[in-house]
Short mmCIF file of C-alpha atoms in Angstrom, two decimals:
data_model
loop_
_atom_site.label_atom_id
_atom_site.label_comp_id
_atom_site.label_asym_id
_atom_site.label_seq_id
_atom_site.Cartn_x
_atom_site.Cartn_y
_atom_site.Cartn_z
CA MET A 1 29.49 -4.34 -45.24
CA THR A 2 31.46 -5.73 -42.33
CA LEU A 3 29.82 -6.84 -39.05
CA LEU A 4 31.35 -3.84 -37.26
CA SER A 5 29.97 -1.39 -39.80
CA LYS A 6 26.54 -3.08 -39.61
CA LEU A 7 26.51 -2.70 -35.81
CA THR A 8 27.59 0.93 -36.13
CA ALA A 9 24.80 1.60 -38.64
CA TYR A 10 22.20 -0.01 -36.36
CA GLN A 11 23.38 1.98 -33.32
CA THR A 12 23.32 5.21 -35.33
CA SER A 13 19.75 4.53 -36.45
CA GLY A 14 18.57 3.60 -32.94
CA LEU A 15 17.77 0.01 -34.00
CA THR A 16 19.18 -3.29 -32.70
CA PRO A 17 20.68 -6.07 -34.86
CA ALA A 18 17.38 -7.97 -34.46
CA MET A 19 15.39 -5.05 -35.90
CA SER A 20 15.93 -3.21 -39.19
CA ALA A 21 14.39 -0.29 -41.05
CA SER A 22 10.98 -0.33 -42.74
CA GLY A 23 9.93 -2.95 -45.28
CA LYS A 24 6.73 -3.47 -47.20
CA LEU A 25 3.70 -5.73 -47.08
CA THR A 26 3.63 -8.27 -49.91
CA ARG A 27 0.82 -10.69 -49.11
CA VAL A 28 -2.25 -11.26 -46.94
CA VAL A 29 -3.28 -14.88 -46.38
CA GLY A 30 -6.25 -15.33 -44.09
CA LEU A 31 -5.30 -13.48 -40.92
CA THR A 32 -1.56 -13.60 -41.62
CA LEU A 33 0.50 -10.84 -43.21
CA GLU A 34 3.79 -11.36 -45.08
CA ALA A 35 6.42 -8.61 -45.26
CA VAL A 36 9.85 -8.28 -46.88
CA GLY A 37 12.62 -5.72 -46.67
CA CYS A 38 12.88 -5.57 -42.87
CA THR A 39 14.23 -7.73 -40.05
CA ALA A 40 12.61 -8.24 -36.65
CA ALA A 41 12.80 -10.88 -33.93
CA VAL A 42 9.99 -13.36 -33.30
CA GLY A 43 7.68 -11.87 -30.69
CA SER A 44 8.50 -8.26 -31.52
CA VAL A 45 5.97 -5.69 -32.72
CA CYS A 46 5.70 -3.99 -36.11
CA LYS A 47 3.59 -1.04 -37.24
CA ILE A 48 1.56 -1.70 -40.40
CA GLN A 49 0.38 1.23 -42.52
CA THR A 50 -3.39 1.21 -43.26
CA GLN A 51 -5.97 3.62 -44.62
CA PHE A 52 -7.01 4.42 -41.05
CA GLY A 53 -3.59 4.85 -39.48
CA ASP A 54 -0.92 2.46 -38.20
CA MET A 55 -1.89 -0.97 -36.88
CA ASP A 56 0.12 -3.21 -34.53
CA ALA A 57 1.12 -6.72 -35.57
CA GLU A 58 3.39 -9.27 -33.91
CA VAL A 59 6.09 -11.30 -35.64
CA VAL A 60 5.05 -14.95 -35.30
CA GLY A 61 7.51 -16.54 -37.73
CA PHE A 62 9.73 -16.08 -40.77
CA SER A 63 10.91 -17.91 -43.89
CA ASP A 64 14.12 -16.75 -45.57
CA ASP A 65 13.62 -12.97 -46.02
CA LYS A 66 9.85 -13.01 -45.33
CA LEU A 67 8.31 -12.11 -41.98
CA PHE A 68 4.97 -13.60 -40.91
CA LEU A 69 2.91 -11.12 -38.91
CA MET A 70 -0.29 -11.60 -36.92
CA PRO A 71 -2.35 -8.40 -36.37
CA SER A 72 -3.95 -7.60 -33.03
CA GLU A 73 -7.11 -6.22 -34.68
CA SER A 74 -9.15 -6.35 -37.88
CA LEU A 75 -7.36 -6.26 -41.25
CA LYS A 76 -9.74 -3.59 -42.54
CA GLY A 77 -7.85 -0.82 -44.33
CA VAL A 78 -4.67 -2.80 -45.08
CA ILE A 79 -3.32 -1.89 -48.53
CA PRO A 80 -0.92 -3.70 -50.93
CA GLY A 81 2.71 -2.67 -50.45
CA ALA A 82 1.95 -1.01 -47.11
CA ARG A 83 4.91 0.19 -45.04
CA VAL A 84 6.02 -2.23 -42.27
CA THR A 85 8.13 -0.69 -39.49
CA PRO A 86 9.67 -2.78 -36.64
CA VAL A 87 9.27 -1.00 -33.29
CA GLY A 88 10.72 -3.51 -30.80
CA GLN A 89 9.05 -5.48 -28.01
CA GLY A 90 6.08 -3.21 -27.30
CA ALA A 91 5.01 -1.53 -24.07
CA GLY A 92 4.46 -4.63 -21.92
CA VAL A 93 1.63 -5.28 -19.46
CA PRO A 94 0.63 -2.61 -16.91
CA VAL A 95 0.75 -4.07 -13.39
CA GLY A 96 -0.04 -2.62 -9.98
CA MET A 97 -2.71 -2.43 -7.30
CA GLU A 98 -4.51 0.06 -9.55
CA LEU A 99 -5.73 -2.95 -11.56
CA LEU A 100 -8.19 -4.03 -8.87
CA GLY A 101 -11.78 -3.43 -9.91
CA ARG A 102 -10.84 -2.89 -13.56
CA VAL A 103 -11.63 -4.76 -16.80
CA VAL A 104 -8.91 -4.80 -19.46
CA ASN A 105 -8.44 -6.34 -22.90
CA GLY A 106 -5.86 -8.92 -23.96
CA ILE A 107 -2.93 -6.50 -23.80
CA GLY A 108 -3.92 -4.71 -20.60
CA GLN A 109 -5.81 -1.71 -22.01
CA PRO A 110 -8.96 -0.71 -20.03
CA ILE A 111 -12.33 -1.43 -21.65
CA ASP A 112 -14.62 -0.68 -18.69
CA GLY A 113 -15.18 3.01 -19.39
CA LEU A 114 -13.69 4.02 -16.03
CA GLY A 115 -10.96 6.15 -17.51
CA PRO A 116 -7.30 5.47 -18.30
CA LEU A 117 -5.36 2.88 -16.35
CA ILE A 118 -2.27 4.54 -14.90
CA THR A 119 0.28 2.25 -13.25
CA SER A 120 3.91 2.87 -12.36
CA THR A 121 5.11 -0.57 -13.45
CA THR A 122 4.95 -2.74 -16.56
CA ALA A 123 5.95 -6.36 -17.04
CA ASP A 124 6.80 -8.61 -19.98
CA PHE A 125 4.13 -10.96 -21.35
CA SER A 126 6.40 -13.96 -20.73
CA ALA A 127 8.19 -14.18 -17.39
CA LYS A 128 11.31 -16.16 -16.58
CA PRO A 129 10.31 -19.61 -15.22
CA ILE A 130 10.73 -20.19 -11.50
CA ASN A 131 13.35 -22.76 -10.55
CA PRO A 132 11.28 -25.78 -9.39
CA MET A 133 13.66 -26.25 -6.46
CA ALA A 134 12.91 -22.68 -5.29
CA ARG A 135 9.11 -23.15 -5.10
CA ARG A 136 7.52 -23.53 -1.70
CA PRO A 137 5.64 -26.82 -1.22
CA ILE A 138 1.83 -26.93 -1.20
CA ASN A 139 0.87 -27.65 2.42
CA THR A 140 -2.08 -25.35 3.17
CA ALA A 141 -5.69 -25.91 2.14
CA MET A 142 -7.44 -23.24 0.06
CA ASP A 143 -10.99 -22.31 1.04
CA VAL A 144 -12.97 -21.64 -2.17
CA GLY A 145 -16.41 -21.33 -0.54
CA VAL A 146 -17.88 -24.33 -2.41
CA ARG A 147 -18.83 -27.26 -0.15
CA ALA A 148 -18.28 -30.08 -2.66
CA ILE A 149 -14.76 -28.82 -3.44
CA ASN A 150 -13.72 -27.92 0.11
CA ALA A 151 -14.90 -31.24 1.54
CA ILE A 152 -14.36 -33.85 -1.19
CA ILE A 153 -11.82 -32.38 -3.65
CA THR A 154 -9.82 -30.14 -1.31
CA VAL A 155 -7.53 -27.69 -3.10
CA GLY A 156 -4.19 -26.43 -1.76
CA GLN A 157 -2.78 -22.91 -2.01
CA GLY A 158 -0.58 -22.87 -5.11
CA GLN A 159 -2.33 -25.79 -6.82
CA ARG A 160 -3.20 -25.82 -10.55
CA MET A 161 -6.63 -27.42 -11.09
CA GLY A 162 -8.51 -28.19 -14.28
CA LEU A 163 -12.25 -27.57 -14.56
CA PHE A 164 -13.47 -29.93 -17.29
CA ALA A 165 -16.90 -29.13 -18.68
CA GLY A 166 -18.99 -29.05 -21.81
CA SER A 167 -21.06 -26.04 -22.77
CA GLY A 168 -24.01 -25.03 -20.62
CA VAL A 169 -23.30 -27.05 -17.46
CA GLY A 170 -22.68 -24.17 -15.04
CA LYS A 171 -18.96 -23.58 -15.53
CA SER A 172 -19.14 -19.77 -15.39
CA VAL A 173 -21.45 -19.83 -12.39
CA LEU A 174 -19.04 -22.07 -10.47
CA LEU A 175 -16.17 -19.70 -11.31
CA GLY A 176 -18.25 -16.80 -9.98
CA MET A 177 -18.98 -18.70 -6.76
CA MET A 178 -15.26 -19.27 -6.20
CA THR A 179 -14.47 -15.64 -7.02
CA ARG A 180 -16.78 -14.43 -4.25
CA GLY A 181 -16.08 -17.18 -1.72
CA ALA A 182 -12.35 -17.90 -2.02
CA LYS A 183 -10.05 -16.87 0.82
CA ALA A 184 -7.65 -15.02 -1.48
CA ASP A 185 -6.17 -11.53 -1.36
CA VAL A 186 -6.58 -10.91 -5.10
CA VAL A 187 -8.59 -12.62 -7.84
CA VAL A 188 -7.50 -12.50 -11.50
CA VAL A 189 -10.13 -13.64 -14.01
CA GLY A 190 -9.28 -14.37 -17.64
CA LEU A 191 -12.32 -14.59 -19.95
CA ILE A 192 -10.79 -15.84 -23.19
CA GLY A 193 -12.85 -16.64 -26.28
CA GLU A 194 -16.19 -16.14 -24.53
CA ARG A 195 -19.23 -14.53 -26.15
CA GLY A 196 -19.33 -10.77 -25.57
CA ARG A 197 -22.68 -11.07 -23.83
CA GLU A 198 -21.21 -13.54 -21.34
CA VAL A 199 -18.36 -11.19 -20.45
CA LYS A 200 -20.78 -8.45 -19.38
CA GLU A 201 -23.05 -10.96 -17.66
CA PHE A 202 -20.18 -12.54 -15.72
CA ILE A 203 -18.92 -9.18 -14.45
CA ASP A 204 -22.31 -7.67 -13.51
CA GLU A 205 -24.35 -10.67 -12.34
CA ILE A 206 -21.99 -13.49 -11.42
CA LEU A 207 -18.95 -11.58 -10.13
CA GLY A 208 -21.00 -8.75 -8.62
CA ILE A 209 -19.87 -5.54 -6.94
CA GLU A 210 -18.40 -7.32 -3.92
CA GLY A 211 -16.35 -9.75 -5.98
CA ARG A 212 -15.16 -7.08 -8.38
CA GLU A 213 -13.56 -4.95 -5.65
CA ARG A 214 -10.63 -7.34 -5.22
CA ALA A 215 -10.54 -8.67 -8.79
CA VAL A 216 -9.10 -7.74 -12.16
CA VAL A 217 -10.79 -9.13 -15.27
CA VAL A 218 -8.94 -9.73 -18.55
CA ALA A 219 -11.43 -10.10 -21.41
CA ALA A 220 -10.58 -11.22 -24.94
CA PRO A 221 -13.94 -12.33 -26.38
CA ALA A 222 -14.57 -14.67 -29.29
CA ASP A 223 -14.50 -11.90 -31.89
CA ALA A 224 -10.98 -10.81 -30.86
CA SER A 225 -8.06 -11.81 -33.08
CA PRO A 226 -6.18 -15.05 -32.31
CA LEU A 227 -3.20 -12.97 -31.18
CA MET A 228 -5.37 -10.99 -28.73
CA ARG A 229 -6.84 -14.20 -27.30
CA LEU A 230 -3.37 -15.68 -26.94
CA LYS A 231 -2.08 -12.52 -25.27
CA GLY A 232 -5.14 -12.41 -23.00
CA CYS A 233 -4.08 -15.61 -21.22
CA GLU A 234 -0.49 -14.41 -20.93
CA THR A 235 -1.62 -11.01 -19.62
CA ALA A 236 -3.73 -12.65 -16.90
CA LEU A 237 -0.76 -14.80 -15.82
CA THR A 238 1.56 -11.77 -15.85
CA MET A 239 -0.79 -9.80 -13.59
CA ALA A 240 -1.19 -12.77 -11.24
CA GLU A 241 2.61 -13.14 -11.07
CA TYR A 242 2.96 -9.48 -10.09
CA PHE A 243 0.55 -9.87 -7.16
CA ARG A 244 2.25 -13.13 -6.14
CA ASP A 245 5.63 -11.41 -6.09
CA GLN A 246 4.17 -8.82 -3.70
CA GLY A 247 3.54 -11.64 -1.21
CA LEU A 248 -0.20 -11.92 -1.89
CA ASN A 249 -2.32 -15.06 -2.12
CA VAL A 250 -3.81 -14.99 -5.66
CA LEU A 251 -6.73 -16.92 -7.13
CA LEU A 252 -6.47 -17.20 -10.91
CA LEU A 253 -9.54 -18.27 -12.89
CA MET A 254 -8.79 -18.88 -16.57
CA ASP A 255 -11.75 -19.52 -18.85
CA SER A 256 -10.59 -21.22 -20.93
CA LEU A 257 -7.39 -23.13 -21.61
CA THR A 258 -9.04 -24.65 -24.69
CA ARG A 259 -9.53 -21.21 -26.30
CA TYR A 260 -5.84 -20.50 -25.68
CA ALA A 261 -4.94 -23.72 -27.51
CA GLN A 262 -7.32 -22.90 -30.35
CA ALA A 263 -5.82 -19.42 -30.76
CA GLN A 264 -2.33 -20.91 -30.97
CA ARG A 265 -3.61 -23.47 -33.47
CA GLU A 266 -5.00 -20.71 -35.71
CA ILE A 267 -1.69 -18.85 -35.65
CA ALA A 268 0.47 -21.94 -36.15
CA LEU A 269 -1.57 -23.26 -39.07
CA ALA A 270 -1.58 -19.81 -40.69
CA VAL A 271 2.23 -19.72 -40.79
CA GLY A 272 2.47 -23.25 -42.19
CA GLU A 273 3.02 -25.50 -39.17
CA PRO A 274 1.66 -29.01 -39.94
CA PRO A 275 -1.24 -30.33 -37.84
CA ALA A 276 -0.56 -33.29 -35.58
CA SER A 277 -3.38 -34.46 -33.29
CA LYS A 278 -6.93 -33.66 -34.48
CA GLY A 279 -5.75 -30.51 -36.22
CA TYR A 280 -3.60 -29.25 -33.34
CA PRO A 281 0.05 -28.58 -34.32
CA PRO A 282 2.92 -29.57 -31.98
CA SER A 283 3.49 -25.99 -30.79
CA VAL A 284 0.13 -26.07 -28.99
CA PHE A 285 1.25 -28.93 -26.74
CA ALA A 286 4.54 -27.13 -26.09
CA ARG A 287 2.86 -23.87 -25.04
CA LEU A 288 0.27 -25.41 -22.70
CA PRO A 289 2.72 -26.55 -19.99
CA ALA A 290 4.73 -23.34 -20.38
CA LEU A 291 1.57 -21.36 -19.53
CA VAL A 292 0.36 -23.61 -16.71
CA GLU A 293 3.77 -23.78 -15.00
CA ARG A 294 3.71 -20.01 -14.48
CA ALA A 295 1.06 -20.53 -11.79
CA GLY A 296 1.79 -22.08 -8.41
CA ASN A 297 3.64 -21.05 -5.27
CA GLY A 298 6.56 -18.66 -5.46
CA GLY A 299 9.78 -18.75 -3.48
CA GLU A 300 10.40 -17.64 0.09
CA GLY A 301 8.84 -14.27 0.82
CA GLN A 302 6.46 -14.54 -2.14
CA GLY A 303 2.81 -15.48 -2.27
CA GLY A 304 1.19 -18.12 -4.43
CA ILE A 305 -1.14 -18.47 -7.43
CA THR A 306 -3.93 -21.01 -7.00
CA ALA A 307 -5.21 -21.52 -10.53
CA PHE A 308 -8.36 -23.02 -12.02
CA PHE A 309 -8.06 -23.56 -15.78
CA THR A 310 -11.31 -24.49 -17.49
CA VAL A 311 -11.09 -27.03 -20.30
CA LEU A 312 -13.96 -27.34 -22.76
CA THR A 313 -14.74 -30.96 -23.58
CA GLU A 314 -16.21 -31.17 -27.07
CA GLY A 315 -19.24 -33.42 -26.94
CA ASP A 316 -18.39 -34.10 -23.26
CA ASP A 317 -15.41 -36.16 -24.49
CA LEU A 318 -12.74 -36.29 -21.77
CA GLN A 319 -10.33 -37.90 -24.27
CA ASP A 320 -10.18 -34.76 -26.43
CA PRO A 321 -6.47 -33.96 -27.17
CA ILE A 322 -6.48 -30.71 -25.18
CA ALA A 323 -8.37 -32.30 -22.27
CA ASP A 324 -5.98 -35.25 -22.24
CA ALA A 325 -2.88 -33.05 -22.39
CA SER A 326 -4.23 -30.70 -19.71
CA ARG A 327 -5.03 -33.54 -17.32
CA ALA A 328 -1.39 -34.66 -17.48
CA ILE A 329 0.11 -31.27 -16.57
CA LEU A 330 -2.38 -30.12 -13.92
CA ASP A 331 -2.50 -31.02 -10.21
CA GLY A 332 -6.00 -32.42 -10.39
CA HIS A 333 -9.30 -31.98 -12.17
CA ILE A 334 -12.94 -31.22 -11.41
CA VAL A 335 -15.43 -32.70 -13.88
CA LEU A 336 -18.82 -31.09 -14.40
CA SER A 337 -21.49 -33.57 -15.50
CA ARG A 338 -24.16 -32.71 -18.06
CA GLN A 339 -26.39 -35.41 -16.57
CA LEU A 340 -26.24 -33.74 -13.15
CA ALA A 341 -26.85 -30.31 -14.67
CA ASP A 342 -29.87 -31.59 -16.59
CA SER A 343 -31.33 -32.96 -13.35
CA GLY A 344 -30.99 -29.58 -11.61
CA HIS A 345 -28.00 -30.59 -9.46
CA TYR A 346 -25.79 -27.49 -9.09
CA PRO A 347 -22.88 -27.15 -8.97
CA ALA A 348 -22.85 -30.15 -11.32
CA ILE A 349 -19.60 -31.59 -9.90
CA ASP A 350 -19.14 -35.30 -10.52
CA ILE A 351 -17.16 -36.22 -7.40
CA GLU A 352 -16.66 -39.76 -8.72
CA LYS A 353 -14.55 -38.54 -11.68
CA SER A 354 -12.89 -35.59 -9.92
CA ILE A 355 -9.66 -35.66 -7.95
CA SER A 356 -7.21 -33.35 -6.20
CA ARG A 357 -3.65 -34.69 -6.30
CA VAL A 358 -2.48 -32.57 -3.38
CA MET A 359 -5.43 -33.30 -1.06
CA PRO A 360 -3.42 -35.79 1.08
CA ALA A 361 -0.84 -33.06 1.76
CA VAL A 362 -3.34 -30.40 2.94
CA THR A 363 -5.95 -32.43 4.87
CA SER A 364 -6.00 -34.58 7.99
CA PRO A 365 -6.24 -38.40 7.83
CA GLU A 366 -9.74 -38.23 9.32
CA HIS A 367 -10.88 -35.76 6.65
CA GLN A 368 -9.50 -38.07 3.95
CA LYS A 369 -11.35 -41.08 5.39
CA GLN A 370 -14.63 -39.19 5.50
CA ALA A 371 -14.25 -37.92 1.95
CA ARG A 372 -13.34 -41.40 0.72
CA ALA A 373 -16.42 -42.90 2.40
CA VAL A 374 -18.69 -40.33 0.73
CA LYS A 375 -17.12 -40.92 -2.71
CA GLN A 376 -17.49 -44.70 -2.31
CA ALA A 377 -21.17 -44.39 -1.37
CA TYR A 378 -21.78 -42.01 -4.27
CA ALA A 379 -20.02 -44.34 -6.74
CA LEU A 380 -21.81 -47.43 -5.42
CA TYR A 381 -25.20 -45.80 -5.89
CA GLN A 382 -24.32 -44.66 -9.41
CA GLN A 383 -23.17 -48.17 -10.38
CA ASN A 384 -26.50 -49.66 -9.25
CA HIS A 385 -28.69 -46.75 -10.30
CA ASP A 386 -30.58 -48.66 -13.02
CA LEU A 387 -31.25 -51.68 -10.79
CA ILE A 388 -32.59 -49.45 -8.02
CA ASN A 389 -34.89 -47.51 -10.36
CA LEU A 390 -36.25 -50.68 -11.93
CA GLY A 391 -36.95 -52.20 -8.51
CA ALA A 392 -34.65 -55.13 -9.27
CA TYR A 393 -32.53 -54.60 -6.17
CA GLN A 394 -33.78 -56.27 -2.99
CA SER A 395 -33.08 -54.47 0.27
CA GLY A 396 -30.69 -56.38 2.55
CA ALA A 397 -28.62 -57.91 -0.25
CA ASP A 398 -25.76 -55.48 0.33
CA PRO A 399 -25.50 -53.44 3.59
CA ARG A 400 -23.25 -50.87 1.94
CA LEU A 401 -25.67 -50.28 -0.91
CA ASP A 402 -28.55 -50.14 1.57
CA MET A 403 -26.75 -47.35 3.41
CA ALA A 404 -25.91 -45.55 0.13
CA ILE A 405 -29.64 -45.60 -0.78
CA LEU A 406 -30.63 -44.45 2.71
CA ILE A 407 -28.35 -41.43 2.81
CA ARG A 408 -28.79 -40.51 -0.86
CA PRO A 409 -31.16 -37.56 -0.17
CA ARG A 410 -28.81 -36.23 2.51
CA LEU A 411 -25.84 -36.63 0.15
CA GLU A 412 -27.68 -34.79 -2.64
CA HIS A 413 -28.34 -31.89 -0.28
CA PHE A 414 -24.71 -31.90 0.86
CA LEU A 415 -23.34 -31.70 -2.69
CA THR A 416 -25.71 -28.98 -3.96
CA GLN A 417 -25.33 -25.29 -3.23
CA SER A 418 -27.06 -22.09 -4.28
CA MET A 419 -25.15 -19.70 -6.53
CA LYS A 420 -25.28 -16.95 -3.89
CA ASP A 421 -24.27 -19.14 -0.94
CA ILE A 422 -20.74 -19.20 0.44
CA VAL A 423 -19.87 -22.14 2.71
CA GLU A 424 -16.61 -21.68 4.59
CA MET A 425 -14.20 -24.52 5.26
CA PRO A 426 -15.09 -25.18 8.96
CA MET A 427 -18.79 -25.53 8.07
CA CYS A 428 -17.90 -27.79 5.12
CA LEU A 429 -15.91 -30.11 7.40
CA ALA A 430 -18.72 -30.17 9.97
CA ASP A 431 -21.27 -31.07 7.29
CA LEU A 432 -18.91 -33.74 5.91
CA GLU A 433 -18.59 -35.32 9.36
CA VAL A 434 -22.38 -35.49 9.73
CA VAL A 435 -23.07 -37.00 6.30
CA SER A 436 -20.20 -39.51 6.52
CA LYS A 437 -20.85 -40.70 10.09
CA PRO A 438 -23.23 -43.59 9.19
CA LEU A 439 -20.89 -44.63 6.38
CA MET A 440 -17.86 -44.69 8.68
CA GLN A 441 -19.72 -47.04 11.05
CA LEU A 442 -19.86 -49.69 8.32
CA ASN A 443 -16.04 -49.77 7.99
#
């Protein structure tokens, strides 16, 4: 058959050259399906025949005449030789102001029991990258309602920050505090790979009624398929991009970037990609920056996406491959310390190890001096902590250390904050000036 006759046949059948008629399922390996007899582009959707009706699966790779498919749900009911029908690119992500106050799954379908989600617009899961020369610079501070961040690790509107934490150190609580306290028009929360109990708990107890009114939550819990977890992150970014394009200031909280990488690892290994660094294949490290770069400021007339991506540090190891790769592509990082959490210091932010790369561009020189003085006093005390506790340090040996010991209780109070409290930026700066004043006198 000539190329012209092939094109004519496709047009007559309503299919494109990248999508052919039905094939059949030949093999199931783990969570991956293999099909022959049909042609479809990578990223397109196919319908798989099962005992309980058709099931959606996405094309994630191919080898010769075989397609590799990843289902969006359980494989229960799949039968040998099942019919596989390419259906194109799928419906896309529903976007619109109707999303506010709703909870959706990884592909934008409502799961909150509040009825169907009807929007007039849909968007693709993957948007065209913004030209870096068209982005507006980051020159305005972002008030997140948390004193330690506002004063010491100041964030700018359009910045991409990493929140590095192990399990059980108050990560979700800190995200909830920022959701309620941030000066943002819209908040998009992505709960990816979390326990189902934590999803409900975050929405009802941490986010609360007030925070939920201006937020949309995308939930793809741990028992969701790798494809659904992967799509969950992309759905959250797509929704945030829509609000940004409407000229709104968006706060994006993604929990977590590590689960996104793990979902991509599961898919890549299932289709035969070789592992590279600690079991992570190369495609993981290619997809991370592609996801992160979607956040940030838009062009003229658009708003911005200020993003916090949480990164789980296995065994509190900051040199984990995902943590290391994330630190290189983000605009700063906030480290939560297990030692501080165990001592009852919340939020457990280790200001000594945390940094905001855009802080000099969004704060005054005086603010920077005060923050630097507080960090130096905090670090000096930590370095001599054992000597002080053992009584081996003699007062008067070092005036700077004497001052660090003297103001330690005041500094502890300054850096701690109740989960329900919201401290706005002017109050944070006033408190910073008070706590740093005796330190500035030593310089």
